[in-house]
Amino acid sequence: MKQILMTGVGSYLPETILTNNDLSQFVDTNDSWIKQRTGIESRRKAKPEELTSDLAVRAAEKALHSAGLAANDIDCIIVATTTPDCTFPATATIVQNKLGAFNAFAFDVQAVCAGFVYALSVANGLMSSGQGKNTLVIGAETFTKLLDWSDRSTCVLFGDGAGAVVLQAEESEDGYGIIANTLHSDGRYKDILYVDGGVSSTGSIGHVRMQGRDVFKHAVEKLAAAMDEVLSIAELTADDIDWLVPHQANVRIINAMQKKLNLADEKVIKTVSTHANTSAASIPLALAAGVEAGKIKPGHLLALEAIGGGLSWGACLVRFGRPG
Ligand code: COA
């Protein structure tokens, strides 16, 4: 049986840093409110000419390098994004062109902040059925371009960035690579987190709108249930987790998950303070930060979870790297 191994990871953050104090210059907010309620201290912001595909390519090049592969070794590219370069074609095909990965088929996945766990699950399904031996899964966002900068309840929460992983289908020791995943959606909650625009509704891009308290409540409850579910599918317990690599929306949501799983601080990757919520990019950005810091090592069991607009949410267990 082939395993779907995670053999490379890379990330990219735009240069411009916006601190909480920077935001307080043009919207009625302050550093201590943002820090206390969210754990966010700063975020990155893409330049107007910097596109989601540009961020994605930078992250993908690093992931390819860390996996020891070239662009033409890749046969599938999946980009999870809510902020595509254009309505069509898929940002993934733009990334393909910029990378020169012409042996790949390429498409986007749209599940907002849950996009990366959705894309991992889609890749796992395709690769397990023989489509794609070497797949790039990328989460990339220029989310700040979707914000209403006069709405303090949303504009302080988000940032830009990209992260990528290389997945390889290989005969391998059991228990490595993607071990279990679960996906859920509940469209009844559309109105608590959405964008008030779109091609077939307003004809304009629109801005993020959110009822933060309601989203918070659902996040804690639904992520906990999803994590129970993947652990049960894999016949593992929270004690087996080496690293929780959660979606980075709010440190209080992350802390609630950490408490539920009874994990020590040393077992949770937290990047929300300097990345803010980068939507589909947040998990691979956190993953790359964990690997670069020498925390996440081959053989470690990673628990990934995310929730976003839809509502859509999911969780995934991955044993990182290759055996040996
Ligand atoms: N600066 C200062 N004050 C702010 C503010 C800001 N940026 N944003 C909102 N406030 C004010 C509100 O107006 C409100 O004032 P009032 O009491 O006078 O009406 C007060 O702060 C409390 O607002 P509330 O929305 O109840 O705060 P909260 O404790 O729920 O925190 C969030 C707000 C958004 C940080 C929190 O609900 C959250 O993180 N939710 C989840 C969001 C999320 O994860 N979304 C993405 C999922 S992918």
mmCIF file of C-alpha atoms and ligand atoms in Angstrom:
data_model
loop_
_atom_site.group_PDB
_atom_site.id
_atom_site.type_symbol
_atom_site.label_atom_id
_atom_site.label_comp_id
_atom_site.label_asym_id
_atom_site.label_seq_id
_atom_site.Cartn_x
_atom_site.Cartn_y
_atom_site.Cartn_z
ATOM 1 C CA MET A 1 0.000 0.000 0.000
ATOM 2 C CA LYS A 2 1.334 3.419 -0.962
ATOM 3 C CA GLN A 3 1.619 6.069 1.731
ATOM 4 C CA ILE A 4 1.150 9.770 0.961
ATOM 5 C CA LEU A 5 4.277 11.217 2.556
ATOM 6 C CA MET A 6 4.900 14.880 3.415
ATOM 7 C CA THR A 7 8.493 15.329 2.278
ATOM 8 C CA GLY A 8 8.968 19.066 1.807
ATOM 9 C CA VAL A 9 7.727 22.334 3.224
ATOM 10 C CA GLY A 10 8.298 26.022 2.479
ATOM 11 C CA SER A 11 6.767 29.403 3.140
ATOM 12 C CA TYR A 12 6.881 33.030 2.138
ATOM 13 C CA LEU A 13 5.776 36.232 3.852
ATOM 14 C CA PRO A 14 5.565 39.625 2.122
ATOM 15 C CA GLU A 15 8.085 42.190 3.404
ATOM 16 C CA THR A 16 5.751 44.889 4.693
ATOM 17 C CA ILE A 17 4.949 44.554 8.403
ATOM 18 C CA LEU A 18 1.863 46.268 9.841
ATOM 19 C CA THR A 19 1.843 46.473 13.631
ATOM 20 C CA ASN A 20 -1.226 46.994 15.786
ATOM 21 C CA ASN A 21 -0.009 50.532 16.408
ATOM 22 C CA ASP A 22 0.154 51.130 12.646
ATOM 23 C CA LEU A 23 -3.518 50.132 12.404
ATOM 24 C CA SER A 24 -4.497 52.419 15.276
ATOM 25 C CA GLN A 25 -3.374 55.362 13.101
ATOM 26 C CA PHE A 26 -6.381 54.960 10.791
ATOM 27 C CA VAL A 27 -8.982 52.860 12.631
ATOM 28 C CA ASP A 28 -10.369 53.149 16.192
ATOM 29 C CA THR A 29 -8.400 50.343 17.840
ATOM 30 C CA ASN A 30 -5.365 49.826 20.025
ATOM 31 C CA ASP A 31 -2.529 47.384 20.587
ATOM 32 C CA SER A 32 -3.747 46.107 23.945
ATOM 33 C CA TRP A 33 -7.305 45.290 22.726
ATOM 34 C CA ILE A 34 -5.991 43.374 19.720
ATOM 35 C CA LYS A 35 -3.336 41.529 21.739
ATOM 36 C CA GLN A 36 -5.694 40.589 24.561
ATOM 37 C CA ARG A 37 -8.566 39.421 22.361
ATOM 38 C CA THR A 38 -6.584 37.726 19.614
ATOM 39 C CA GLY A 39 -2.872 37.359 20.476
ATOM 40 C CA ILE A 40 -2.008 39.266 17.274
ATOM 41 C CA GLU A 41 0.838 41.807 17.402
ATOM 42 C CA SER A 42 1.579 42.323 13.711
ATOM 43 C CA ARG A 43 0.787 40.973 10.263
ATOM 44 C CA ARG A 44 2.319 41.067 6.762
ATOM 45 C CA LYS A 45 0.760 42.945 3.866
ATOM 46 C CA ALA A 46 1.362 42.274 0.190
ATOM 47 C CA LYS A 47 2.105 45.228 -2.084
ATOM 48 C CA PRO A 48 -0.630 46.102 -4.605
ATOM 49 C CA GLU A 49 1.396 44.535 -7.428
ATOM 50 C CA GLU A 50 2.213 41.415 -5.367
ATOM 51 C CA LEU A 51 -0.259 38.680 -6.318
ATOM 52 C CA THR A 52 -1.359 35.550 -4.489
ATOM 53 C CA SER A 53 0.412 33.486 -7.168
ATOM 54 C CA ASP A 54 3.688 35.365 -6.494
ATOM 55 C CA LEU A 55 3.542 34.437 -2.806
ATOM 56 C CA ALA A 56 2.568 30.868 -3.700
ATOM 57 C CA VAL A 57 5.501 30.462 -6.094
ATOM 58 C CA ARG A 58 8.027 31.664 -3.491
ATOM 59 C CA ALA A 59 6.674 29.150 -0.950
ATOM 60 C CA ALA A 60 6.489 26.351 -3.531
ATOM 61 C CA GLU A 61 10.116 26.855 -4.626
ATOM 62 C CA LYS A 62 11.267 26.421 -1.030
ATOM 63 C CA ALA A 63 9.089 23.332 -0.546
ATOM 64 C CA LEU A 64 10.488 21.780 -3.747
ATOM 65 C CA HIS A 65 14.023 22.525 -2.590
ATOM 66 C CA SER A 66 13.432 20.921 0.807
ATOM 67 C CA ALA A 67 11.983 17.801 -0.867
ATOM 68 C CA GLY A 68 14.912 17.628 -3.319
ATOM 69 C CA LEU A 69 12.591 17.848 -6.330
ATOM 70 C CA ALA A 70 12.525 20.021 -9.451
ATOM 71 C CA ALA A 71 9.429 21.759 -10.826
ATOM 72 C CA ASN A 72 9.104 19.233 -13.648
ATOM 73 C CA ASP A 73 8.908 16.362 -11.126
ATOM 74 C CA ILE A 74 5.536 17.703 -9.962
ATOM 75 C CA ASP A 75 2.444 16.171 -11.529
ATOM 76 C CA CYS A 76 -0.294 17.911 -9.524
ATOM 77 C CA ILE A 77 -0.610 21.422 -8.048
ATOM 78 C CA ILE A 78 -3.445 22.352 -5.723
ATOM 79 C CA VAL A 79 -3.741 25.914 -4.462
ATOM 80 C CA ALA A 80 -6.070 26.607 -1.557
ATOM 81 C CA THR A 81 -7.031 30.276 -1.720
ATOM 82 C CA THR A 82 -9.896 32.711 -1.210
ATOM 83 C CA THR A 83 -7.985 35.533 -2.859
ATOM 84 C CA PRO A 84 -7.202 34.230 -6.368
ATOM 85 C CA ASP A 85 -5.286 36.431 -8.828
ATOM 86 C CA CYS A 86 -8.401 36.594 -11.006
ATOM 87 C CA THR A 87 -11.817 34.979 -11.291
ATOM 88 C CA PHE A 88 -10.302 32.512 -13.727
ATOM 89 C CA PRO A 89 -8.068 30.735 -14.573
ATOM 90 C CA ALA A 90 -7.283 28.949 -11.352
ATOM 91 C CA THR A 91 -4.367 30.499 -9.476
ATOM 92 C CA ALA A 92 -2.845 27.010 -9.496
ATOM 93 C CA THR A 93 -2.373 27.190 -13.283
ATOM 94 C CA ILE A 94 -0.712 30.608 -12.936
ATOM 95 C CA VAL A 95 1.591 29.100 -10.313
ATOM 96 C CA GLN A 96 2.283 26.178 -12.663
ATOM 97 C CA ASN A 97 3.366 28.590 -15.389
ATOM 98 C CA LYS A 98 5.550 30.704 -13.088
ATOM 99 C CA LEU A 99 7.201 27.581 -11.648
ATOM 100 C CA GLY A 100 7.614 25.898 -15.058
ATOM 101 C CA ALA A 101 5.894 22.759 -13.715
ATOM 102 C CA PHE A 102 4.468 21.752 -17.070
ATOM 103 C CA ASN A 103 3.993 18.068 -16.232
ATOM 104 C CA ALA A 104 1.322 18.939 -13.671
ATOM 105 C CA PHE A 105 -2.440 19.304 -13.720
ATOM 106 C CA ALA A 106 -3.461 22.215 -11.535
ATOM 107 C CA PHE A 107 -6.580 23.531 -9.834
ATOM 108 C CA ASP A 108 -7.762 25.618 -6.869
ATOM 109 C CA VAL A 109 -9.672 24.590 -3.777
ATOM 110 C CA GLN A 110 -11.970 27.100 -2.077
ATOM 111 C CA ALA A 111 -12.784 26.370 1.550
ATOM 112 C CA VAL A 112 -11.597 29.709 2.981
ATOM 113 C CA CYS A 113 -9.605 29.239 6.202
ATOM 114 C CA ALA A 114 -10.166 25.466 6.061
ATOM 115 C CA GLY A 115 -8.718 25.423 2.524
ATOM 116 C CA PHE A 116 -5.416 23.806 3.390
ATOM 117 C CA VAL A 117 -6.932 20.815 5.225
ATOM 118 C CA TYR A 118 -9.440 20.433 2.386
ATOM 119 C CA ALA A 119 -6.635 20.546 -0.205
ATOM 120 C CA LEU A 120 -4.588 17.973 1.729
ATOM 121 C CA SER A 121 -7.566 15.660 1.832
ATOM 122 C CA VAL A 122 -8.275 16.101 -1.900
ATOM 123 C CA ALA A 123 -4.606 15.437 -2.691
ATOM 124 C CA ASN A 124 -4.625 12.359 -0.481
ATOM 125 C CA GLY A 125 -7.669 10.994 -2.321
ATOM 126 C CA LEU A 126 -6.238 11.680 -5.789
ATOM 127 C CA MET A 127 -2.809 10.312 -4.974
ATOM 128 C CA SER A 128 -4.181 7.206 -3.266
ATOM 129 C CA SER A 129 -6.085 6.442 -6.473
ATOM 130 C CA GLY A 130 -2.951 6.840 -8.586
ATOM 131 C CA GLN A 131 -3.353 10.437 -9.811
ATOM 132 C CA GLY A 132 -0.308 12.441 -8.840
ATOM 133 C CA LYS A 133 2.906 10.878 -7.573
ATOM 134 C CA ASN A 134 4.444 14.179 -6.523
ATOM 135 C CA THR A 135 1.925 16.846 -5.542
ATOM 136 C CA LEU A 136 2.362 20.429 -4.420
ATOM 137 C CA VAL A 137 -0.297 21.584 -1.974
ATOM 138 C CA ILE A 138 -0.149 25.324 -1.432
ATOM 139 C CA GLY A 139 -2.125 27.650 0.823
ATOM 140 C CA ALA A 140 -1.708 31.238 -0.401
ATOM 141 C CA GLU A 141 -3.567 34.441 0.375
ATOM 142 C CA THR A 142 -3.463 38.177 -0.123
ATOM 143 C CA PHE A 143 -6.313 38.435 2.348
ATOM 144 C CA THR A 144 -5.633 42.078 3.211
ATOM 145 C CA LYS A 145 -6.998 42.937 -0.274
ATOM 146 C CA LEU A 146 -10.404 41.638 0.855
ATOM 147 C CA LEU A 147 -10.660 43.787 3.970
ATOM 148 C CA ASP A 148 -12.779 46.816 4.757
ATOM 149 C CA TRP A 149 -10.094 48.947 6.420
ATOM 150 C CA SER A 150 -12.749 51.033 8.177
ATOM 151 C CA ASP A 151 -14.231 47.975 9.954
ATOM 152 C CA ARG A 152 -12.188 47.485 13.122
ATOM 153 C CA SER A 153 -13.943 44.226 13.956
ATOM 154 C CA THR A 154 -12.342 42.496 10.956
ATOM 155 C CA CYS A 155 -9.432 44.518 9.548
ATOM 156 C CA VAL A 156 -7.173 43.899 12.557
ATOM 157 C CA LEU A 157 -7.438 40.114 12.285
ATOM 158 C CA PHE A 158 -5.964 39.140 8.933
ATOM 159 C CA GLY A 159 -2.633 39.039 7.092
ATOM 160 C CA ASP A 160 -0.978 37.816 3.880
ATOM 161 C CA GLY A 161 1.382 34.931 3.172
ATOM 162 C CA ALA A 162 1.838 31.518 1.606
ATOM 163 C CA GLY A 163 2.955 28.063 2.656
ATOM 164 C CA ALA A 164 3.479 24.909 0.617
ATOM 165 C CA VAL A 165 4.100 21.216 1.129
ATOM 166 C CA VAL A 166 5.286 18.474 -1.204
ATOM 167 C CA LEU A 167 3.401 15.188 -0.956
ATOM 168 C CA GLN A 168 4.908 12.022 -2.450
ATOM 169 C CA ALA A 169 3.123 8.696 -3.000
ATOM 170 C CA GLU A 170 5.612 5.992 -2.024
ATOM 171 C CA GLU A 171 5.717 2.448 -0.749
ATOM 172 C CA SER A 172 6.581 3.090 2.851
ATOM 173 C CA GLU A 173 6.334 1.906 6.419
ATOM 174 C CA ASP A 174 2.750 2.018 7.661
ATOM 175 C CA GLY A 175 1.776 4.956 9.829
ATOM 176 C CA TYR A 176 3.739 7.601 7.881
ATOM 177 C CA GLY A 177 2.353 10.434 5.804
ATOM 178 C CA ILE A 178 -1.341 11.337 5.834
ATOM 179 C CA ILE A 179 -2.930 8.988 8.357
ATOM 180 C CA ALA A 180 -6.462 10.292 8.750
ATOM 181 C CA ASN A 181 -8.599 13.239 7.812
ATOM 182 C CA THR A 182 -12.108 14.523 8.238
ATOM 183 C CA LEU A 183 -13.992 17.337 6.491
ATOM 184 C CA HIS A 184 -17.261 19.051 7.417
ATOM 185 C CA SER A 185 -19.422 21.943 6.219
ATOM 186 C CA ASP A 186 -22.609 23.584 7.429
ATOM 187 C CA GLY A 187 -23.995 26.172 5.009
ATOM 188 C CA ARG A 188 -26.631 27.283 7.514
ATOM 189 C CA TYR A 189 -23.933 29.451 9.091
ATOM 190 C CA LYS A 190 -23.039 31.365 5.926
ATOM 191 C CA ASP A 191 -24.090 34.714 7.381
ATOM 192 C CA ILE A 192 -21.701 34.720 10.346
ATOM 193 C CA LEU A 193 -18.593 34.834 8.120
ATOM 194 C CA TYR A 194 -18.737 35.810 4.456
ATOM 195 C CA VAL A 195 -17.754 38.327 1.800
ATOM 196 C CA ASP A 196 -20.497 40.747 0.721
ATOM 197 C CA GLY A 197 -19.682 40.598 -2.974
ATOM 198 C CA GLY A 198 -18.993 38.241 -5.851
ATOM 199 C CA VAL A 199 -19.291 37.657 -9.592
ATOM 200 C CA SER A 200 -22.906 36.504 -9.692
ATOM 201 C CA SER A 201 -24.261 38.645 -6.853
ATOM 202 C CA THR A 202 -22.878 42.193 -6.817
ATOM 203 C CA GLY A 203 -20.322 42.005 -9.604
ATOM 204 C CA SER A 204 -17.732 43.492 -7.263
ATOM 205 C CA ILE A 205 -15.205 41.814 -4.986
ATOM 206 C CA GLY A 206 -16.787 42.834 -1.669
ATOM 207 C CA HIS A 207 -15.338 42.740 1.845
ATOM 208 C CA VAL A 208 -15.122 40.301 4.738
ATOM 209 C CA ARG A 209 -18.038 40.478 7.195
ATOM 210 C CA MET A 210 -18.067 38.541 10.445
ATOM 211 C CA GLN A 211 -19.943 38.000 13.674
ATOM 212 C CA GLY A 212 -16.821 37.223 15.653
ATOM 213 C CA ARG A 213 -18.432 35.900 18.823
ATOM 214 C CA ASP A 214 -20.546 33.335 16.985
ATOM 215 C CA VAL A 215 -17.581 32.197 14.894
ATOM 216 C CA PHE A 216 -15.496 31.832 18.048
ATOM 217 C CA LYS A 217 -18.093 29.598 19.709
ATOM 218 C CA HIS A 218 -18.436 27.333 16.652
ATOM 219 C CA ALA A 219 -14.669 27.169 16.188
ATOM 220 C CA VAL A 220 -13.946 25.808 19.655
ATOM 221 C CA GLU A 221 -16.787 23.290 19.551
ATOM 222 C CA LYS A 222 -16.360 22.037 15.978
ATOM 223 C CA LEU A 223 -12.569 21.816 15.957
ATOM 224 C CA ALA A 224 -12.617 19.784 19.159
ATOM 225 C CA ALA A 225 -15.110 17.337 17.634
ATOM 226 C CA ALA A 226 -13.107 17.068 14.394
ATOM 227 C CA MET A 227 -9.926 16.332 16.326
ATOM 228 C CA ASP A 228 -11.682 13.592 18.340
ATOM 229 C CA GLU A 229 -12.870 12.150 15.048
ATOM 230 C CA VAL A 230 -9.456 11.918 13.329
ATOM 231 C CA LEU A 231 -7.826 10.494 16.442
ATOM 232 C CA SER A 232 -10.518 7.853 16.605
ATOM 233 C CA ILE A 233 -10.153 7.009 12.850
ATOM 234 C CA ALA A 234 -6.395 6.578 13.350
ATOM 235 C CA GLU A 235 -6.865 4.692 16.628
ATOM 236 C CA LEU A 236 -4.567 7.172 18.353
ATOM 237 C CA THR A 237 -4.986 9.423 21.377
ATOM 238 C CA ALA A 238 -4.044 13.048 22.071
ATOM 239 C CA ASP A 239 -0.977 11.708 23.938
ATOM 240 C CA ASP A 240 0.398 10.476 20.597
ATOM 241 C CA ILE A 241 0.436 14.001 19.101
ATOM 242 C CA ASP A 242 3.917 15.517 18.837
ATOM 243 C CA TRP A 243 2.735 18.859 17.452
ATOM 244 C CA LEU A 244 -0.584 20.598 17.178
ATOM 245 C CA VAL A 245 -0.290 22.816 14.080
ATOM 246 C CA PRO A 246 -3.606 24.665 14.167
ATOM 247 C CA HIS A 247 -5.159 27.306 11.950
ATOM 248 C CA GLN A 248 -3.904 30.602 13.366
ATOM 249 C CA ALA A 249 -6.997 32.785 13.755
ATOM 250 C CA ASN A 250 -6.977 33.638 17.440
ATOM 251 C CA VAL A 251 -4.644 32.517 20.215
ATOM 252 C CA ARG A 252 -7.644 31.990 22.512
ATOM 253 C CA ILE A 253 -9.096 29.410 20.093
ATOM 254 C CA ILE A 254 -5.687 27.723 19.866
ATOM 255 C CA ASN A 255 -5.352 27.708 23.662
ATOM 256 C CA ALA A 256 -8.807 26.149 24.010
ATOM 257 C CA MET A 257 -7.764 23.322 21.662
ATOM 258 C CA GLN A 258 -4.471 22.913 23.484
ATOM 259 C CA LYS A 259 -6.350 22.599 26.784
ATOM 260 C CA LYS A 260 -8.870 20.148 25.348
ATOM 261 C CA LEU A 261 -6.060 17.917 24.067
ATOM 262 C CA ASN A 262 -4.079 18.460 27.285
ATOM 263 C CA LEU A 263 -0.944 19.409 25.341
ATOM 264 C CA ALA A 264 2.042 21.219 26.845
ATOM 265 C CA ASP A 265 3.054 24.585 25.380
ATOM 266 C CA GLU A 266 6.072 22.879 23.808
ATOM 267 C CA LYS A 267 3.749 20.837 21.595
ATOM 268 C CA VAL A 268 1.823 23.645 19.934
ATOM 269 C CA ILE A 269 3.024 25.793 17.035
ATOM 270 C CA LYS A 270 1.761 29.347 17.478
ATOM 271 C CA THR A 271 2.509 31.938 14.814
ATOM 272 C CA VAL A 272 -0.621 34.068 15.117
ATOM 273 C CA SER A 273 1.238 36.859 16.960
ATOM 274 C CA THR A 274 3.284 37.805 13.889
ATOM 275 C CA HIS A 275 1.266 36.273 11.014
ATOM 276 C CA ALA A 276 -2.328 37.046 12.125
ATOM 277 C CA ASN A 277 -4.994 35.034 10.306
ATOM 278 C CA THR A 278 -3.668 34.226 6.825
ATOM 279 C CA SER A 279 -6.669 32.008 6.004
ATOM 280 C CA ALA A 280 -5.656 28.994 3.856
ATOM 281 C CA ALA A 281 -1.975 29.871 4.256
ATOM 282 C CA SER A 282 -1.890 29.754 8.042
ATOM 283 C CA ILE A 283 -1.298 26.030 8.624
ATOM 284 C CA PRO A 284 1.509 25.576 6.069
ATOM 285 C CA LEU A 285 3.087 28.836 7.287
ATOM 286 C CA ALA A 286 3.025 27.486 10.859
ATOM 287 C CA LEU A 287 4.306 24.111 9.664
ATOM 288 C CA ALA A 288 7.242 25.735 7.884
ATOM 289 C CA ALA A 289 8.005 27.851 10.969
ATOM 290 C CA GLY A 290 8.018 24.686 13.109
ATOM 291 C CA VAL A 291 10.330 22.847 10.731
ATOM 292 C CA GLU A 292 12.683 25.817 10.282
ATOM 293 C CA ALA A 293 12.946 26.229 14.074
ATOM 294 C CA GLY A 294 14.030 22.572 14.331
ATOM 295 C CA LYS A 295 10.928 21.685 16.341
ATOM 296 C CA ILE A 296 9.081 19.485 13.838
ATOM 297 C CA LYS A 297 11.217 16.518 12.767
ATOM 298 C CA PRO A 298 10.702 13.453 10.542
ATOM 299 C CA GLY A 299 8.576 10.870 12.348
ATOM 300 C CA HIS A 300 6.647 13.429 14.395
ATOM 301 C CA LEU A 301 2.875 13.108 14.495
ATOM 302 C CA LEU A 302 1.248 16.400 13.449
ATOM 303 C CA ALA A 303 -2.365 17.304 14.199
ATOM 304 C CA LEU A 304 -3.723 19.951 11.815
ATOM 305 C CA GLU A 305 -7.125 21.606 12.182
ATOM 306 C CA ALA A 306 -8.948 24.594 10.711
ATOM 307 C CA ILE A 307 -12.357 26.241 10.407
ATOM 308 C CA GLY A 308 -13.540 29.083 8.214
ATOM 309 C CA GLY A 309 -16.391 30.607 6.253
ATOM 310 C CA GLY A 310 -19.082 28.226 5.124
ATOM 311 C CA LEU A 311 -18.854 27.178 7.805
ATOM 312 C CA SER A 312 -16.294 24.626 6.635
ATOM 313 C CA TRP A 313 -13.870 22.818 8.877
ATOM 314 C CA GLY A 314 -11.662 19.765 9.109
ATOM 315 C CA ALA A 315 -8.731 18.043 10.741
ATOM 316 C CA CYS A 316 -5.869 15.901 9.552
ATOM 317 C CA LEU A 317 -3.210 13.687 11.155
ATOM 318 C CA VAL A 318 0.143 13.417 9.372
ATOM 319 C CA ARG A 319 3.333 11.647 10.358
ATOM 320 C CA PHE A 320 5.903 14.046 8.927
ATOM 321 C CA GLY A 321 8.748 13.118 6.566
ATOM 322 C CA ARG A 322 10.052 9.685 5.588
ATOM 323 C CA PRO A 323 10.834 6.742 7.872
ATOM 324 C CA GLY A 324 14.491 6.333 8.876
HETATM 325 N N1 COA B 1 -10.433 47.427 18.647
HETATM 326 C C1 COA B 1 -11.077 47.877 19.737
HETATM 327 N N2 COA B 1 -12.318 47.498 20.041
HETATM 328 C C2 COA B 1 -12.937 46.638 19.229
HETATM 329 C C3 COA B 1 -12.333 46.134 18.072
HETATM 330 C C4 COA B 1 -11.026 46.565 17.793
HETATM 331 N N3 COA B 1 -10.336 46.148 16.710
HETATM 332 N N4 COA B 1 -13.182 45.295 17.450
HETATM 333 C C5 COA B 1 -14.300 45.269 18.187
HETATM 334 N N5 COA B 1 -14.160 46.071 19.266
HETATM 335 C C6 COA B 1 -15.122 46.334 20.336
HETATM 336 C C7 COA B 1 -16.543 46.044 19.924
HETATM 337 O O1 COA B 1 -17.086 47.148 19.229
HETATM 338 C C8 COA B 1 -17.197 45.799 21.254
HETATM 339 O O2 COA B 1 -17.472 47.045 21.845
HETATM 340 P P1 COA B 1 -18.827 47.277 22.692
HETATM 341 O O3 COA B 1 -18.748 46.301 23.830
HETATM 342 O O4 COA B 1 -18.712 48.703 23.108
HETATM 343 O O5 COA B 1 -19.933 46.983 21.749
HETATM 344 C C9 COA B 1 -16.113 45.123 22.062
HETATM 345 O O6 COA B 1 -14.885 45.428 21.405
HETATM 346 C C10 COA B 1 -16.275 43.620 22.175
HETATM 347 O O7 COA B 1 -16.515 43.096 20.893
HETATM 348 P P2 COA B 1 -16.717 41.560 20.648
HETATM 349 O O8 COA B 1 -16.895 41.337 19.184
HETATM 350 O O9 COA B 1 -17.781 41.041 21.553
HETATM 351 O O10 COA B 1 -15.287 41.025 21.138
HETATM 352 P P3 COA B 1 -14.781 39.554 21.278
HETATM 353 O O11 COA B 1 -14.234 39.337 22.621
HETATM 354 O O12 COA B 1 -15.761 38.540 20.756
HETATM 355 O O13 COA B 1 -13.534 39.538 20.287
HETATM 356 C C11 COA B 1 -12.952 38.741 18.100
HETATM 357 C C12 COA B 1 -13.739 39.769 18.906
HETATM 358 C C13 COA B 1 -13.247 38.988 16.628
HETATM 359 C C14 COA B 1 -11.481 38.935 18.366
HETATM 360 C C15 COA B 1 -13.378 37.314 18.524
HETATM 361 O O14 COA B 1 -14.777 37.217 18.571
HETATM 362 C C16 COA B 1 -12.843 36.266 17.602
HETATM 363 O O15 COA B 1 -11.653 36.088 17.471
HETATM 364 N N6 COA B 1 -13.734 35.504 16.958
HETATM 365 C C17 COA B 1 -13.333 34.459 16.062
HETATM 366 C C18 COA B 1 -12.916 35.099 14.781
HETATM 367 C C19 COA B 1 -12.221 34.149 13.885
HETATM 368 O O16 COA B 1 -11.472 33.328 14.309
HETATM 369 N N7 COA B 1 -12.511 34.332 12.609
HETATM 370 C C20 COA B 1 -11.871 33.644 11.575
HETATM 371 C C21 COA B 1 -12.238 32.226 11.530
HETATM 372 S S1 COA B 1 -11.403 31.571 10.206
#
